[in-house]
Amino acid sequence: MPFVQPFPTLARDGDAAAILDQTLLPYRRETRRLATLEEAAHAIRAMQVRGAPLIGATAAFGVALALREDASDARLAHALATLAATRPTAVNLHWALARMRARLEPLAPASRHDAAWAEAEAIRVEDRETCAAIGHHGVELLLALAARRDGPVRVMTHCNAGWLATLGAGTALAPVYEARERGIGVHVWVSETRPRNQGLLTAWELREAGVAHTLIADNAAGLLIARGEVDVVITGADRVAANGDSANKIGTYLKALAAREAGVPFYIAAPLSTVDFACPDGAAIPIEDRDADEVLAVQGLTEDGQLARVRLAPPDAAAANPAFDVTPARLITGILTECGLSTPERLREQCPNPWT
Ligand code: MRU
């Protein structure tokens, strides 16, 4: 059975967009309506939507929202620039905007609004198919590992690269969901992913899907890998450079280092829309610095079930908050895309990106 998102991460709602507000998860499930360009830009910036493929699709929806009353050249340029400035690292955002620009700029303003919705919808539907293909290719890795073990295959992931990050089954978690469909036993180590705690989203997803998993503090990953309790590490990516260096959520690099030291395979799973062949290597990937407050305070539920934010750090503590790191290609066993499994070095040759 093809994977169906239990709750759509992004959908068209008349002349607006409906998103699942991820800033409230895993505590509350609320849909938010985005009716304007500014609301779409805010949703991306504030991480109401997050995850590279979902950010890209939301940006495409944002262009359609922007053109409702005015589809002039100036308005289109303003929409593209506003959305491009929301988050720097995930290249899917720029990929989606470039695609919208290429589709809309040659058209007369009167036809742009409908065409924008059609293109945004195409991006949404294609991502669902892309995730499914990543799942089909990736499950082969899990099948091979399962053949060598009695118990479940022990997968470690980082951040959230599941259905919440995409328009389909996810990227890193797509093989896990495919394995579940095929009756292959899998257990997932889920790292918390401070400071935004996207690991909690992963734990929530896996619980909803009935996939065995265990939440760990980020710092526990090295010990588990070294002790032989992890068969494979699979993470997503926000931008893969031409040489295979891959940016992903902060903390990914440490897992790759530990995996290499222990001889555990480390895979990146990402759509080709995350591959930036114009970016030569990891040093050229822009790394987002987010608000220090995300490190200094944390959100959770009080004992009486109220959603609350509490400060962790002493007054006036300084904090730095780089949101991504780069795993060098030499630490990556393989990159899974919709076109199959490739080594970082051979990605361009094996999987020519239809977009660049
Ligand atoms: O800051 P986020 O939550 O948008 O970042 C997302 C990630 O870095 C994820 O780890 C993911 O692997 C990339 S998107 C599938």
Coordinates of C-alpha atoms and ligand atoms in Angstrom, one line a residue:
M1 CA 0.0 0.0 0.0
P2 CA 1.4 3.4 -0.9
F3 CA 2.2 5.5 2.1
V4 CA -0.5 8.1 3.0
Q5 CA 0.3 10.9 5.4
P6 CA -1.9 10.5 8.5
F7 CA -2.4 14.3 8.4
P8 CA -1.4 16.3 5.4
T9 CA 1.7 18.5 6.0
L10 CA 0.5 21.0 3.3
A11 CA -2.6 21.1 1.2
R12 CA -4.5 23.6 -0.9
D13 CA -7.6 25.0 0.8
G14 CA -9.4 27.1 -1.8
D15 CA -7.3 30.1 -2.4
A16 CA -5.2 29.4 0.7
A17 CA -2.9 26.8 2.0
A18 CA -3.4 24.5 5.1
I19 CA -0.4 23.4 7.1
L20 CA 0.1 21.3 10.1
D21 CA 1.7 23.7 12.6
Q22 CA 4.9 21.8 13.6
T23 CA 5.8 24.3 16.3
L24 CA 3.0 22.8 18.4
L25 CA 3.9 19.2 17.8
P26 CA 4.1 16.7 19.4
Y27 CA 1.9 18.3 22.0
R28 CA -1.0 19.6 19.9
R29 CA -2.1 18.9 16.4
E30 CA -3.4 22.0 14.8
T31 CA -4.0 23.0 11.2
R32 CA -3.1 26.6 10.3
R33 CA -4.4 28.5 7.3
L34 CA -2.0 30.5 5.2
A35 CA -3.7 33.1 3.1
T36 CA -0.9 35.5 2.1
L37 CA 2.7 35.7 1.0
E38 CA 3.7 37.1 4.4
E39 CA 2.0 34.2 6.2
A40 CA 3.7 31.7 4.1
A41 CA 7.1 33.4 4.6
H42 CA 6.5 33.5 8.4
A43 CA 5.5 29.8 8.5
I44 CA 8.8 28.9 6.9
R45 CA 10.9 31.3 9.0
A46 CA 9.2 30.3 12.3
M47 CA 9.4 26.6 11.4
Q48 CA 5.6 26.1 11.5
V49 CA 6.7 24.1 8.4
R50 CA 10.1 22.6 8.3
G51 CA 12.2 19.9 6.6
A52 CA 13.8 20.7 3.2
P53 CA 11.2 19.2 0.8
L54 CA 8.3 20.7 2.8
I55 CA 9.9 24.1 2.9
G56 CA 10.3 24.1 -0.8
A57 CA 6.7 23.1 -1.5
T58 CA 5.5 25.7 1.0
A59 CA 7.5 28.4 -0.8
A60 CA 5.9 27.3 -4.1
F61 CA 2.4 27.7 -2.4
G62 CA 3.6 31.1 -1.1
V63 CA 4.2 32.3 -4.7
A64 CA 0.7 31.2 -5.6
L65 CA -0.8 33.0 -2.6
A66 CA 1.2 36.2 -3.5
L67 CA -0.2 36.4 -7.0
R68 CA -3.9 36.3 -6.1
E69 CA -4.6 40.0 -6.7
D70 CA -1.5 41.1 -8.5
A71 CA 0.5 38.9 -10.8
S72 CA 2.7 41.6 -12.3
D73 CA 6.4 41.1 -12.9
A74 CA 7.2 43.3 -9.9
R75 CA 4.9 41.3 -7.6
L76 CA 6.3 38.0 -8.8
A77 CA 9.9 39.3 -8.2
H78 CA 8.9 40.5 -4.7
A79 CA 7.3 37.1 -3.8
L80 CA 10.4 35.2 -5.0
A81 CA 12.8 37.4 -3.1
T82 CA 10.7 37.4 0.1
L83 CA 10.5 33.6 0.2
A84 CA 14.1 33.1 -0.8
A85 CA 15.2 35.2 2.3
T86 CA 13.4 33.0 4.8
R87 CA 15.9 30.2 5.4
P88 CA 19.3 29.8 3.8
T89 CA 20.5 26.1 4.1
A90 CA 17.8 23.9 2.5
V91 CA 18.4 24.2 -1.2
N92 CA 14.9 22.8 -1.9
L93 CA 13.6 26.3 -1.1
H94 CA 15.7 27.8 -3.9
W95 CA 15.0 24.9 -6.2
A96 CA 11.2 25.3 -5.8
L97 CA 11.4 29.1 -6.4
A98 CA 13.6 28.7 -9.5
R99 CA 11.0 26.3 -10.8
M100 CA 8.2 28.7 -10.1
R101 CA 10.1 31.5 -11.7
A102 CA 10.9 29.4 -14.8
R103 CA 7.2 28.5 -15.2
L104 CA 5.7 31.9 -14.4
E105 CA 8.0 34.6 -15.8
P106 CA 7.3 33.8 -19.5
L107 CA 3.5 33.9 -18.9
A108 CA 1.2 36.9 -19.3
P109 CA 0.2 38.2 -15.8
A110 CA -3.4 37.2 -16.3
S111 CA -2.5 33.5 -16.6
R112 CA 0.1 33.4 -13.7
H113 CA -2.2 32.8 -10.7
D114 CA -3.7 29.6 -12.0
A115 CA -0.4 28.4 -13.4
A116 CA 1.3 29.1 -10.0
W117 CA -1.2 26.9 -8.2
A118 CA -0.8 24.1 -10.8
E119 CA 3.0 24.2 -10.5
A120 CA 2.9 24.3 -6.7
E121 CA 0.5 21.3 -6.7
A122 CA 2.8 19.4 -9.1
I123 CA 5.7 20.0 -6.7
R124 CA 3.6 18.6 -3.9
V125 CA 2.5 15.5 -5.8
E126 CA 6.0 14.8 -7.2
D127 CA 7.5 14.9 -3.7
R128 CA 5.1 12.1 -2.6
E129 CA 6.3 9.9 -5.5
T130 CA 10.0 10.9 -4.8
C131 CA 9.7 9.8 -1.1
A132 CA 8.1 6.5 -2.2
A133 CA 11.0 5.9 -4.6
I134 CA 13.6 6.6 -1.8
G135 CA 11.7 4.1 0.3
H136 CA 11.8 1.4 -2.3
H137 CA 15.5 1.9 -2.9
G138 CA 16.4 2.2 0.8
V139 CA 14.5 -0.8 2.0
E140 CA 17.0 -2.9 0.1
L141 CA 19.7 -1.8 2.5
L142 CA 17.5 -2.8 5.5
L143 CA 16.6 -6.1 3.9
A144 CA 20.4 -6.9 3.5
L145 CA 21.0 -6.0 7.1
A146 CA 18.0 -8.0 8.3
A147 CA 19.4 -11.1 6.5
R148 CA 22.4 -10.9 8.8
R149 CA 20.5 -10.6 12.1
D150 CA 18.1 -12.4 14.2
G151 CA 16.4 -9.4 15.8
P152 CA 15.2 -6.2 14.2
V153 CA 17.5 -4.0 12.2
R154 CA 18.7 -1.2 14.4
V155 CA 18.6 2.1 12.6
M156 CA 19.8 5.4 14.0
T157 CA 18.4 8.7 12.6
H158 CA 18.8 12.3 13.5
C159 CA 16.3 15.2 13.5
N160 CA 13.1 14.6 11.6
A161 CA 13.3 13.3 8.0
G162 CA 10.0 11.6 8.2
W163 CA 6.6 12.4 6.7
L164 CA 6.5 15.6 8.6
A165 CA 9.4 17.0 6.7
T166 CA 8.0 16.2 3.3
L167 CA 4.8 15.7 1.2
G168 CA 5.1 11.9 1.4
A169 CA 6.6 9.2 3.5
G170 CA 9.8 11.2 4.3
T171 CA 13.4 10.7 3.2
A172 CA 15.4 9.0 5.9
L173 CA 12.3 7.3 7.3
A174 CA 10.8 6.3 4.0
P175 CA 12.9 3.0 4.0
V176 CA 11.7 2.4 7.6
Y177 CA 8.0 2.8 6.6
E178 CA 8.6 0.6 3.6
A179 CA 10.2 -2.1 5.8
R180 CA 7.2 -2.0 8.1
E181 CA 4.9 -2.6 5.1
R182 CA 7.0 -5.6 4.1
G183 CA 7.1 -7.0 7.7
I184 CA 10.8 -6.5 8.2
G185 CA 11.6 -5.8 11.9
V186 CA 13.1 -2.4 12.5
H187 CA 14.0 -0.5 15.7
V188 CA 14.9 3.2 15.4
W189 CA 17.2 5.1 17.7
V190 CA 15.8 8.7 17.7
S191 CA 18.1 11.4 18.9
E192 CA 16.4 14.4 20.6
T193 CA 18.1 17.0 18.3
R194 CA 18.6 19.9 20.5
P195 CA 17.9 22.8 20.4
R196 CA 14.6 22.5 18.4
N197 CA 14.0 18.9 19.4
Q198 CA 12.9 17.6 16.0
G199 CA 13.6 14.1 17.3
L200 CA 10.4 14.4 19.3
L201 CA 8.6 14.8 16.0
T202 CA 10.3 11.6 14.8
A203 CA 9.3 9.8 18.0
W204 CA 5.7 11.0 17.5
E205 CA 5.6 9.9 13.9
L206 CA 7.0 6.5 14.7
R207 CA 4.6 5.9 17.6
E208 CA 1.6 6.8 15.3
A209 CA 3.0 4.4 12.7
G210 CA 3.6 1.6 15.3
V211 CA 7.3 1.4 14.6
A212 CA 9.5 0.4 17.5
H213 CA 11.8 3.2 18.6
T214 CA 13.7 4.7 21.5
L215 CA 14.4 8.3 22.2
I216 CA 17.9 9.2 23.3
A217 CA 19.8 12.4 24.3
D218 CA 22.0 13.5 21.4
N219 CA 25.1 12.8 23.4
A220 CA 24.2 9.1 23.8
A221 CA 24.6 8.4 20.1
G222 CA 28.3 7.8 20.1
L223 CA 28.2 5.3 23.0
L224 CA 25.4 3.3 21.3
I225 CA 27.3 3.2 18.0
A226 CA 30.6 2.2 19.7
R227 CA 28.8 -0.6 21.7
G228 CA 27.6 -2.2 18.5
E229 CA 23.9 -1.3 19.1
V230 CA 23.4 0.4 15.7
D231 CA 23.4 -1.4 12.4
V232 CA 23.0 1.6 10.1
V233 CA 22.7 5.4 10.4
I234 CA 20.3 7.1 8.0
T235 CA 19.7 10.8 8.0
G236 CA 18.2 13.3 5.6
A237 CA 20.0 16.3 4.1
D238 CA 19.2 19.9 3.5
R239 CA 21.8 20.4 0.8
V240 CA 24.1 18.0 -0.9
A241 CA 27.1 19.6 -2.6
A242 CA 28.5 18.5 -6.0
N243 CA 31.2 16.5 -4.3
G244 CA 28.8 14.7 -2.0
D245 CA 29.5 16.8 1.2
S246 CA 26.1 17.0 2.9
A247 CA 24.5 19.6 5.2
N248 CA 22.0 18.3 7.7
K249 CA 20.7 19.2 11.1
I250 CA 23.4 20.1 13.6
G251 CA 24.8 16.9 15.2
T252 CA 24.7 14.8 12.1
Y253 CA 28.5 15.1 11.6
L254 CA 29.2 13.7 15.0
K255 CA 27.1 10.6 14.2
A256 CA 28.9 10.1 10.9
L257 CA 32.3 10.3 12.7
A258 CA 31.2 7.8 15.3
A259 CA 29.8 5.5 12.6
R260 CA 33.0 5.6 10.6
E261 CA 35.1 4.9 13.7
A262 CA 32.9 1.8 14.5
G263 CA 32.6 0.6 10.9
V264 CA 28.8 1.3 10.8
P265 CA 27.4 2.4 7.4
F266 CA 26.2 6.0 7.3
Y267 CA 23.7 6.9 4.6
I268 CA 22.1 10.2 3.5
A269 CA 18.6 10.0 2.1
A270 CA 17.4 13.0 0.1
P271 CA 15.5 13.9 -3.1
L272 CA 17.5 15.2 -6.1
S273 CA 15.9 18.6 -5.4
T274 CA 18.3 18.6 -2.3
V275 CA 21.3 18.1 -4.5
D276 CA 23.0 21.4 -5.5
F277 CA 25.5 20.7 -8.3
A278 CA 26.2 24.4 -8.5
C279 CA 27.7 24.2 -5.0
P280 CA 31.2 22.7 -5.2
D281 CA 31.6 21.4 -1.7
G282 CA 30.5 21.7 1.9
A283 CA 32.5 24.8 2.6
A284 CA 30.2 26.7 0.2
I285 CA 27.0 25.6 1.9
P286 CA 25.4 28.5 3.8
I287 CA 24.8 27.5 7.4
E288 CA 21.8 29.0 9.1
D289 CA 22.5 30.7 12.5
R290 CA 19.2 30.8 14.4
D291 CA 18.2 32.8 17.5
A292 CA 20.2 32.1 20.6
D293 CA 16.9 31.9 22.5
E294 CA 16.3 28.5 21.0
V295 CA 19.3 27.2 23.0
L296 CA 18.4 29.2 26.2
A297 CA 14.8 28.1 26.5
V298 CA 12.8 25.0 25.8
Q299 CA 9.1 24.2 25.1
G300 CA 7.2 21.4 26.7
L301 CA 4.1 20.4 28.7
T302 CA 3.7 21.3 32.4
E303 CA 2.5 18.6 34.7
D304 CA -1.1 19.8 34.3
G305 CA -0.8 19.5 30.5
Q306 CA -0.3 23.2 29.6
L307 CA 2.1 24.0 26.7
A308 CA 4.8 26.2 28.3
R309 CA 8.2 27.6 27.6
V310 CA 10.8 27.6 30.3
R311 CA 14.2 29.2 30.4
L312 CA 17.1 26.7 31.0
A313 CA 20.1 29.0 31.1
P314 CA 21.2 31.4 33.8
P315 CA 20.4 35.1 33.1
D316 CA 22.6 36.8 30.5
A317 CA 24.1 33.5 29.3
A318 CA 25.4 33.8 25.8
A319 CA 24.5 31.1 23.3
A320 CA 25.4 30.2 19.7
N321 CA 22.9 28.3 17.6
P322 CA 24.3 27.0 14.3
A323 CA 21.4 25.0 12.9
F324 CA 23.2 22.7 10.5
D325 CA 26.6 21.0 10.0
V326 CA 28.3 19.4 7.1
T327 CA 29.2 15.8 6.9
P328 CA 32.1 15.3 4.5
A329 CA 31.6 12.9 1.6
R330 CA 34.4 10.7 2.8
L331 CA 32.2 9.7 5.9
I332 CA 29.2 8.9 3.8
T333 CA 28.7 5.3 2.7
G334 CA 26.0 6.2 0.2
I335 CA 23.4 8.7 -0.9
L336 CA 19.9 7.4 -1.5
T337 CA 17.8 9.5 -3.9
E338 CA 14.7 8.7 -6.0
C339 CA 17.1 7.4 -8.7
G340 CA 18.7 4.8 -6.4
L341 CA 21.8 4.4 -4.2
S342 CA 24.9 6.1 -5.2
T343 CA 28.3 6.8 -3.7
P344 CA 28.9 10.5 -3.0
E345 CA 31.6 10.6 -5.7
R346 CA 29.4 9.1 -8.4
L347 CA 26.2 10.9 -7.6
R348 CA 26.4 13.3 -10.6
E349 CA 27.1 10.5 -13.0
Q350 CA 24.6 8.0 -11.6
C351 CA 21.8 10.4 -10.9
P352 CA 21.9 13.4 -13.3
N353 CA 19.8 16.0 -11.6
P354 CA 16.9 16.9 -14.0
W355 CA 16.8 20.4 -12.4
T356 CA 20.3 21.6 -13.0
Ligands
MRU1 O1 15.6 22.9 10.6 P1 14.7 21.9 9.9 O2 13.9 21.1 10.9 O3 14.0 22.4 8.8 O4 15.8 20.9 9.4 C1 15.5 19.6 8.8 C2 16.6 18.7 8.8 O5 17.8 19.1 8.9 C3 16.3 17.3 8.8 O6 17.3 16.6 9.5 C4 16.2 16.7 7.5 O7 17.1 15.6 7.4 C5 16.4 17.4 6.2 S1 14.8 17.5 5.6 C6 14.1 15.9 5.3

